[in-house]
Amino acid sequence: MNRSRLHGIALAAALTVTLAGCGHEDVTRARLERAVGPAFADLYVQRAALLGDPGVTAAGVGASASCDRGGPKVPDVGPGPDWICMIHFRDDQGQPQDGRFEVQARADATYVAGGPSKLIGQATLTDRHGHDVPNPVFEWDGAFDPDH
């Protein structure tokens, strides 16, 4: 082998090793699922209280999330706007519901999630006093657990 070809192979190998560490694998499927489900449950309780139903609890909502990044051919790690989380929960009537939430996961261990308005309502809702207020579960910011 000539010297320039060896140099090219060595450079390619070094680049591969360097880029392998750039995937921000702190964002993982499990970590996102642990963050999104409970956050949704807490916000759903806030929504119920705004609507005048103080009997809804996070435990009663029982939200859990199943997340996927970009389909079956994309590894479920790393930040990006292509995460989808299916949130399974019980609504304020106790009925099981499933909603598809689009999630933008960020490398700084935060995320933004937004859900289907047919299931959770519009960006604003009318509270029990007749005021238009933001719907807490329409779109929200959250953070992953600090300890992974």
Short mmCIF file of N, CA and C in Angstrom, two decimals:
data_model
loop_
_atom_site.label_atom_id
_atom_site.label_comp_id
_atom_site.label_asym_id
_atom_site.label_seq_id
_atom_site.Cartn_x
_atom_site.Cartn_y
_atom_site.Cartn_z
N MET A 1 0.84 -1.18 0.00
CA MET A 1 0.00 0.00 0.00
C MET A 1 0.88 1.24 0.00
N ASN A 2 0.40 2.23 -0.69
CA ASN A 2 1.19 3.46 -0.68
C ASN A 2 0.85 4.30 0.55
N ARG A 3 1.71 5.23 0.82
CA ARG A 3 1.62 6.02 2.03
C ARG A 3 0.34 6.86 2.09
N SER A 4 -0.08 7.46 0.99
CA SER A 4 -1.28 8.30 1.00
C SER A 4 -2.54 7.46 1.24
N ARG A 5 -2.54 6.24 0.74
CA ARG A 5 -3.70 5.37 0.96
C ARG A 5 -3.79 4.97 2.43
N LEU A 6 -2.65 4.65 3.05
CA LEU A 6 -2.63 4.33 4.47
C LEU A 6 -3.08 5.53 5.30
N HIS A 7 -2.62 6.70 4.90
CA HIS A 7 -3.01 7.92 5.60
C HIS A 7 -4.53 8.13 5.50
N GLY A 8 -5.11 7.89 4.34
CA GLY A 8 -6.55 8.02 4.13
C GLY A 8 -7.34 7.04 4.96
N ILE A 9 -6.86 5.79 5.05
CA ILE A 9 -7.55 4.77 5.85
C ILE A 9 -7.48 5.15 7.33
N ALA A 10 -6.32 5.60 7.78
CA ALA A 10 -6.17 6.00 9.18
C ALA A 10 -7.08 7.18 9.51
N LEU A 11 -7.16 8.14 8.59
CA LEU A 11 -8.02 9.29 8.80
C LEU A 11 -9.49 8.88 8.86
N ALA A 12 -9.89 7.99 7.98
CA ALA A 12 -11.27 7.51 7.98
C ALA A 12 -11.59 6.77 9.27
N ALA A 13 -10.67 5.96 9.75
CA ALA A 13 -10.88 5.22 11.00
C ALA A 13 -11.00 6.19 12.18
N ALA A 14 -10.14 7.19 12.22
CA ALA A 14 -10.19 8.17 13.31
C ALA A 14 -11.50 8.96 13.27
N LEU A 15 -11.94 9.32 12.09
CA LEU A 15 -13.20 10.05 11.94
C LEU A 15 -14.38 9.20 12.39
N THR A 16 -14.37 7.93 12.05
CA THR A 16 -15.45 7.03 12.45
C THR A 16 -15.52 6.92 13.97
N VAL A 17 -14.38 6.76 14.62
CA VAL A 17 -14.35 6.67 16.08
C VAL A 17 -14.83 7.98 16.71
N THR A 18 -14.42 9.09 16.17
CA THR A 18 -14.83 10.40 16.68
C THR A 18 -16.33 10.60 16.54
N LEU A 19 -16.86 10.31 15.38
CA LEU A 19 -18.29 10.53 15.14
C LEU A 19 -19.16 9.55 15.90
N ALA A 20 -18.65 8.39 16.22
CA ALA A 20 -19.44 7.41 16.98
C ALA A 20 -19.83 7.97 18.34
N GLY A 21 -19.02 8.85 18.89
CA GLY A 21 -19.33 9.45 20.18
C GLY A 21 -20.22 10.67 20.10
N CYS A 22 -20.64 11.07 18.92
CA CYS A 22 -21.43 12.29 18.75
C CYS A 22 -22.93 12.03 18.71
N GLY A 23 -23.37 10.86 19.05
CA GLY A 23 -24.78 10.53 18.92
C GLY A 23 -25.65 11.01 20.06
N HIS A 24 -25.07 11.64 21.08
CA HIS A 24 -25.83 12.11 22.24
C HIS A 24 -26.74 11.01 22.76
N GLU A 25 -26.15 9.89 23.11
CA GLU A 25 -26.94 8.75 23.54
C GLU A 25 -27.54 8.92 24.92
N ASP A 26 -27.37 10.13 25.51
CA ASP A 26 -28.07 10.40 26.76
C ASP A 26 -29.57 10.47 26.51
N VAL A 27 -29.97 10.74 25.28
CA VAL A 27 -31.38 10.71 24.92
C VAL A 27 -31.67 9.28 24.45
N THR A 28 -32.38 8.55 25.27
CA THR A 28 -32.71 7.16 24.93
C THR A 28 -34.22 6.96 25.03
N ARG A 29 -34.66 5.88 24.42
CA ARG A 29 -36.08 5.54 24.46
C ARG A 29 -36.56 5.41 25.91
N ALA A 30 -35.83 4.64 26.72
CA ALA A 30 -36.26 4.41 28.10
C ALA A 30 -36.30 5.71 28.89
N ARG A 31 -35.32 6.54 28.71
CA ARG A 31 -35.26 7.80 29.44
C ARG A 31 -36.42 8.72 29.05
N LEU A 32 -36.72 8.77 27.77
CA LEU A 32 -37.83 9.59 27.29
C LEU A 32 -39.16 9.05 27.81
N GLU A 33 -39.34 7.74 27.76
CA GLU A 33 -40.59 7.14 28.25
C GLU A 33 -40.79 7.42 29.74
N ARG A 34 -39.71 7.35 30.53
CA ARG A 34 -39.82 7.64 31.97
C ARG A 34 -40.19 9.09 32.24
N ALA A 35 -39.83 9.98 31.34
CA ALA A 35 -40.11 11.41 31.54
C ALA A 35 -41.50 11.81 31.04
N VAL A 36 -41.87 11.34 29.87
CA VAL A 36 -43.09 11.82 29.20
C VAL A 36 -44.37 11.34 29.89
N GLY A 37 -44.45 10.08 30.26
CA GLY A 37 -45.67 9.54 30.86
C GLY A 37 -46.09 10.26 32.13
N PRO A 38 -45.21 10.33 33.14
CA PRO A 38 -45.58 11.03 34.38
C PRO A 38 -45.85 12.53 34.18
N ALA A 39 -45.09 13.17 33.30
CA ALA A 39 -45.34 14.60 33.04
C ALA A 39 -46.73 14.79 32.46
N PHE A 40 -47.12 13.93 31.52
CA PHE A 40 -48.45 14.02 30.95
C PHE A 40 -49.51 13.85 32.03
N ALA A 41 -49.34 12.85 32.90
CA ALA A 41 -50.32 12.60 33.96
C ALA A 41 -50.50 13.83 34.85
N ASP A 42 -49.39 14.44 35.26
CA ASP A 42 -49.47 15.64 36.11
C ASP A 42 -50.18 16.79 35.40
N LEU A 43 -49.87 16.98 34.12
CA LEU A 43 -50.50 18.06 33.36
C LEU A 43 -51.98 17.77 33.09
N TYR A 44 -52.32 16.50 32.92
CA TYR A 44 -53.72 16.13 32.72
C TYR A 44 -54.54 16.44 33.98
N VAL A 45 -53.93 16.23 35.15
CA VAL A 45 -54.58 16.58 36.42
C VAL A 45 -54.82 18.09 36.48
N GLN A 46 -53.83 18.88 36.05
CA GLN A 46 -54.00 20.33 36.01
C GLN A 46 -55.14 20.72 35.08
N ARG A 47 -55.21 20.07 33.93
CA ARG A 47 -56.28 20.34 32.97
C ARG A 47 -57.64 20.05 33.60
N ALA A 48 -57.76 18.91 34.27
CA ALA A 48 -59.02 18.53 34.90
C ALA A 48 -59.43 19.55 35.96
N ALA A 49 -58.47 20.02 36.74
CA ALA A 49 -58.76 21.02 37.77
C ALA A 49 -59.25 22.32 37.13
N LEU A 50 -58.63 22.73 36.03
CA LEU A 50 -59.09 23.94 35.32
C LEU A 50 -60.53 23.79 34.85
N LEU A 51 -60.88 22.58 34.46
CA LEU A 51 -62.23 22.32 33.96
C LEU A 51 -63.24 22.05 35.08
N GLY A 52 -62.76 22.09 36.34
CA GLY A 52 -63.66 21.91 37.47
C GLY A 52 -63.83 20.49 37.93
N ASP A 53 -62.88 19.62 37.65
CA ASP A 53 -62.94 18.23 38.08
C ASP A 53 -61.73 17.92 38.96
N PRO A 54 -61.79 18.32 40.24
CA PRO A 54 -60.64 18.13 41.12
C PRO A 54 -60.40 16.68 41.55
N GLY A 55 -61.28 15.77 41.20
CA GLY A 55 -61.13 14.38 41.61
C GLY A 55 -60.17 13.56 40.76
N VAL A 56 -59.64 14.13 39.70
CA VAL A 56 -58.70 13.41 38.84
C VAL A 56 -57.32 13.44 39.48
N THR A 57 -56.69 12.27 39.58
CA THR A 57 -55.35 12.17 40.16
C THR A 57 -54.37 11.60 39.14
N ALA A 58 -53.09 11.86 39.35
CA ALA A 58 -52.06 11.31 38.46
C ALA A 58 -52.10 9.78 38.48
N ALA A 59 -52.33 9.21 39.66
CA ALA A 59 -52.42 7.74 39.75
C ALA A 59 -53.62 7.23 38.97
N GLY A 60 -54.73 7.94 39.03
CA GLY A 60 -55.92 7.54 38.28
C GLY A 60 -55.74 7.65 36.78
N VAL A 61 -54.99 8.67 36.36
CA VAL A 61 -54.70 8.84 34.93
C VAL A 61 -53.81 7.70 34.46
N GLY A 62 -52.85 7.31 35.30
CA GLY A 62 -52.01 6.15 35.01
C GLY A 62 -51.30 6.20 33.68
N ALA A 63 -50.78 7.34 33.32
CA ALA A 63 -50.17 7.50 31.99
C ALA A 63 -48.85 6.75 31.88
N SER A 64 -48.67 6.12 30.73
CA SER A 64 -47.39 5.50 30.38
C SER A 64 -47.13 5.82 28.91
N ALA A 65 -45.87 5.81 28.55
CA ALA A 65 -45.50 6.16 27.18
C ALA A 65 -44.69 5.05 26.53
N SER A 66 -44.91 4.88 25.23
CA SER A 66 -44.10 3.99 24.39
C SER A 66 -43.56 4.87 23.27
N CYS A 67 -42.25 5.05 23.24
CA CYS A 67 -41.65 6.00 22.30
C CYS A 67 -40.81 5.30 21.24
N ASP A 68 -40.72 5.95 20.09
CA ASP A 68 -39.94 5.44 18.97
C ASP A 68 -39.35 6.65 18.24
N ARG A 69 -38.16 6.46 17.73
CA ARG A 69 -37.53 7.56 17.00
C ARG A 69 -37.45 7.23 15.52
N GLY A 70 -38.21 7.91 14.71
CA GLY A 70 -38.07 7.86 13.26
C GLY A 70 -38.37 6.54 12.59
N GLY A 71 -39.03 5.62 13.24
CA GLY A 71 -39.39 4.36 12.60
C GLY A 71 -38.42 3.23 12.91
N PRO A 72 -38.70 2.06 12.35
CA PRO A 72 -37.94 0.86 12.72
C PRO A 72 -36.48 0.84 12.26
N LYS A 73 -36.12 1.65 11.29
CA LYS A 73 -34.75 1.64 10.79
C LYS A 73 -33.84 2.65 11.48
N VAL A 74 -34.39 3.42 12.42
CA VAL A 74 -33.63 4.44 13.11
C VAL A 74 -33.44 4.00 14.56
N PRO A 75 -32.19 4.01 15.06
CA PRO A 75 -31.98 3.65 16.47
C PRO A 75 -32.72 4.60 17.40
N ASP A 76 -33.24 4.08 18.49
CA ASP A 76 -34.02 4.87 19.45
C ASP A 76 -33.10 5.59 20.44
N VAL A 77 -32.16 6.37 19.92
CA VAL A 77 -31.25 7.17 20.73
C VAL A 77 -30.99 8.49 20.02
N GLY A 78 -30.63 9.49 20.80
CA GLY A 78 -30.19 10.76 20.24
C GLY A 78 -31.27 11.82 20.20
N PRO A 79 -30.84 13.07 20.20
CA PRO A 79 -31.79 14.18 20.13
C PRO A 79 -32.34 14.31 18.71
N GLY A 80 -33.48 14.96 18.61
CA GLY A 80 -34.06 15.23 17.30
C GLY A 80 -35.54 15.46 17.38
N PRO A 81 -36.12 15.98 16.30
CA PRO A 81 -37.55 16.28 16.26
C PRO A 81 -38.40 15.10 15.80
N ASP A 82 -37.79 13.94 15.63
CA ASP A 82 -38.49 12.82 15.01
C ASP A 82 -38.89 11.72 15.98
N TRP A 83 -39.09 12.05 17.23
CA TRP A 83 -39.57 11.08 18.21
C TRP A 83 -41.10 11.11 18.24
N ILE A 84 -41.69 9.94 18.36
CA ILE A 84 -43.14 9.79 18.53
C ILE A 84 -43.36 8.98 19.80
N CYS A 85 -44.21 9.47 20.67
CA CYS A 85 -44.55 8.73 21.88
C CYS A 85 -46.06 8.48 21.89
N MET A 86 -46.42 7.23 22.01
CA MET A 86 -47.82 6.87 22.23
C MET A 86 -48.04 6.90 23.73
N ILE A 87 -48.96 7.74 24.16
CA ILE A 87 -49.26 7.84 25.59
C ILE A 87 -50.57 7.13 25.84
N HIS A 88 -50.52 6.19 26.77
CA HIS A 88 -51.68 5.40 27.17
C HIS A 88 -52.12 5.92 28.54
N PHE A 89 -53.41 6.26 28.67
CA PHE A 89 -53.89 6.83 29.92
C PHE A 89 -55.39 6.62 30.05
N ARG A 90 -55.90 6.94 31.24
CA ARG A 90 -57.35 6.94 31.49
C ARG A 90 -57.80 8.40 31.57
N ASP A 91 -58.85 8.71 30.80
CA ASP A 91 -59.33 10.09 30.78
C ASP A 91 -60.12 10.41 32.05
N ASP A 92 -60.67 11.61 32.12
CA ASP A 92 -61.39 12.04 33.32
C ASP A 92 -62.69 11.28 33.55
N GLN A 93 -63.09 10.46 32.59
CA GLN A 93 -64.25 9.59 32.75
C GLN A 93 -63.84 8.16 33.08
N GLY A 94 -62.52 7.93 33.19
CA GLY A 94 -62.00 6.60 33.49
C GLY A 94 -61.85 5.69 32.29
N GLN A 95 -62.05 6.24 31.09
CA GLN A 95 -61.95 5.45 29.87
C GLN A 95 -60.50 5.39 29.37
N PRO A 96 -60.05 4.21 28.93
CA PRO A 96 -58.69 4.12 28.40
C PRO A 96 -58.56 4.89 27.09
N GLN A 97 -57.46 5.61 26.96
CA GLN A 97 -57.19 6.41 25.77
C GLN A 97 -55.75 6.19 25.32
N ASP A 98 -55.52 6.39 24.04
CA ASP A 98 -54.18 6.35 23.47
C ASP A 98 -54.02 7.58 22.59
N GLY A 99 -52.91 8.27 22.74
CA GLY A 99 -52.65 9.44 21.93
C GLY A 99 -51.24 9.43 21.38
N ARG A 100 -51.11 9.89 20.14
CA ARG A 100 -49.81 9.96 19.47
C ARG A 100 -49.26 11.37 19.66
N PHE A 101 -48.17 11.47 20.38
CA PHE A 101 -47.56 12.75 20.68
C PHE A 101 -46.24 12.89 19.94
N GLU A 102 -46.06 14.03 19.28
CA GLU A 102 -44.79 14.32 18.61
C GLU A 102 -43.87 14.96 19.64
N VAL A 103 -42.65 14.46 19.69
CA VAL A 103 -41.70 14.91 20.71
C VAL A 103 -40.41 15.36 20.05
N GLN A 104 -39.95 16.52 20.44
CA GLN A 104 -38.63 17.00 20.03
C GLN A 104 -37.73 16.85 21.24
N ALA A 105 -36.81 15.89 21.18
CA ALA A 105 -35.87 15.66 22.27
C ALA A 105 -34.59 16.44 21.99
N ARG A 106 -34.08 17.09 23.02
CA ARG A 106 -32.89 17.93 22.86
C ARG A 106 -31.70 17.32 23.60
N ALA A 107 -30.51 17.65 23.15
CA ALA A 107 -29.28 17.13 23.75
C ALA A 107 -29.07 17.62 25.18
N ASP A 108 -29.75 18.71 25.57
CA ASP A 108 -29.58 19.24 26.93
C ASP A 108 -30.53 18.58 27.93
N ALA A 109 -31.07 17.42 27.58
CA ALA A 109 -31.95 16.62 28.44
C ALA A 109 -33.32 17.27 28.65
N THR A 110 -33.78 18.04 27.68
CA THR A 110 -35.12 18.61 27.72
C THR A 110 -35.88 18.15 26.47
N TYR A 111 -37.18 18.36 26.50
CA TYR A 111 -38.00 17.98 25.35
C TYR A 111 -39.22 18.89 25.27
N VAL A 112 -39.84 18.89 24.10
CA VAL A 112 -41.13 19.54 23.88
C VAL A 112 -42.04 18.48 23.30
N ALA A 113 -43.24 18.34 23.87
CA ALA A 113 -44.19 17.34 23.40
C ALA A 113 -45.51 18.02 23.06
N GLY A 114 -46.16 17.54 22.03
CA GLY A 114 -47.46 18.05 21.63
C GLY A 114 -48.33 16.91 21.16
N GLY A 115 -49.61 17.00 21.49
CA GLY A 115 -50.50 15.88 21.20
C GLY A 115 -51.64 16.20 20.28
N PRO A 116 -52.46 15.20 20.04
CA PRO A 116 -53.59 15.33 19.12
C PRO A 116 -54.74 16.13 19.73
N SER A 117 -55.13 17.21 19.07
CA SER A 117 -56.18 18.06 19.61
C SER A 117 -57.53 17.34 19.69
N LYS A 118 -57.76 16.34 18.83
CA LYS A 118 -59.03 15.60 18.92
C LYS A 118 -59.16 14.88 20.26
N LEU A 119 -58.03 14.53 20.85
CA LEU A 119 -58.04 13.79 22.10
C LEU A 119 -57.91 14.70 23.32
N ILE A 120 -57.07 15.70 23.24
CA ILE A 120 -56.77 16.51 24.42
C ILE A 120 -57.29 17.93 24.35
N GLY A 121 -57.89 18.32 23.24
CA GLY A 121 -58.45 19.65 23.11
C GLY A 121 -57.52 20.61 22.40
N GLN A 122 -58.00 21.81 22.21
CA GLN A 122 -57.25 22.85 21.52
C GLN A 122 -56.21 23.49 22.44
N ALA A 123 -55.45 24.44 21.90
CA ALA A 123 -54.39 25.10 22.66
C ALA A 123 -54.93 25.87 23.86
N THR A 124 -56.16 26.36 23.75
CA THR A 124 -56.79 27.02 24.89
C THR A 124 -58.09 26.30 25.22
N LEU A 125 -58.48 26.43 26.47
CA LEU A 125 -59.76 25.86 26.90
C LEU A 125 -60.44 26.86 27.81
N THR A 126 -61.71 26.68 28.01
CA THR A 126 -62.47 27.57 28.89
C THR A 126 -62.52 26.93 30.27
N ASP A 127 -61.96 27.62 31.26
CA ASP A 127 -61.92 27.04 32.61
C ASP A 127 -63.28 27.14 33.29
N ARG A 128 -63.35 26.65 34.50
CA ARG A 128 -64.63 26.59 35.22
C ARG A 128 -65.20 27.96 35.55
N HIS A 129 -64.37 29.01 35.41
CA HIS A 129 -64.83 30.38 35.66
C HIS A 129 -65.18 31.12 34.38
N GLY A 130 -65.09 30.42 33.24
CA GLY A 130 -65.42 31.04 31.97
C GLY A 130 -64.29 31.77 31.27
N HIS A 131 -63.07 31.62 31.79
CA HIS A 131 -61.91 32.29 31.19
C HIS A 131 -61.21 31.36 30.20
N ASP A 132 -60.71 31.93 29.12
CA ASP A 132 -59.89 31.16 28.19
C ASP A 132 -58.48 31.08 28.76
N VAL A 133 -57.99 29.87 28.93
CA VAL A 133 -56.66 29.63 29.52
C VAL A 133 -55.91 28.62 28.66
N PRO A 134 -54.58 28.61 28.75
CA PRO A 134 -53.81 27.61 27.99
C PRO A 134 -54.14 26.19 28.46
N ASN A 135 -54.25 25.29 27.52
CA ASN A 135 -54.46 23.88 27.81
C ASN A 135 -53.10 23.27 28.15
N PRO A 136 -52.88 22.84 29.39
CA PRO A 136 -51.56 22.37 29.78
C PRO A 136 -51.06 21.13 29.03
N VAL A 137 -51.96 20.31 28.51
CA VAL A 137 -51.50 19.10 27.81
C VAL A 137 -51.45 19.25 26.30
N PHE A 138 -51.77 20.43 25.78
CA PHE A 138 -51.71 20.63 24.33
C PHE A 138 -50.27 20.57 23.85
N GLU A 139 -49.40 21.29 24.52
CA GLU A 139 -47.96 21.24 24.24
C GLU A 139 -47.25 21.63 25.51
N TRP A 140 -46.20 20.89 25.84
CA TRP A 140 -45.47 21.20 27.06
C TRP A 140 -43.99 20.92 26.90
N ASP A 141 -43.23 21.62 27.75
CA ASP A 141 -41.78 21.41 27.85
C ASP A 141 -41.54 20.52 29.06
N GLY A 142 -40.54 19.69 28.96
CA GLY A 142 -40.18 18.84 30.08
C GLY A 142 -38.70 18.57 30.10
N ALA A 143 -38.27 17.87 31.14
CA ALA A 143 -36.86 17.51 31.28
C ALA A 143 -36.76 16.04 31.65
N PHE A 144 -35.67 15.41 31.21
CA PHE A 144 -35.41 14.02 31.57
C PHE A 144 -34.94 13.96 33.02
N ASP A 145 -35.02 12.78 33.59
CA ASP A 145 -34.50 12.59 34.93
C ASP A 145 -32.99 12.89 34.94
N PRO A 146 -32.50 13.56 35.96
CA PRO A 146 -31.10 13.96 35.96
C PRO A 146 -30.12 12.81 36.14
N ASP A 147 -30.57 11.69 36.66
CA ASP A 147 -29.67 10.57 36.94
C ASP A 147 -29.71 9.47 35.90
N HIS A 148 -30.33 9.75 34.77
CA HIS A 148 -30.52 8.76 33.69
C HIS A 148 -31.44 7.68 34.18
#
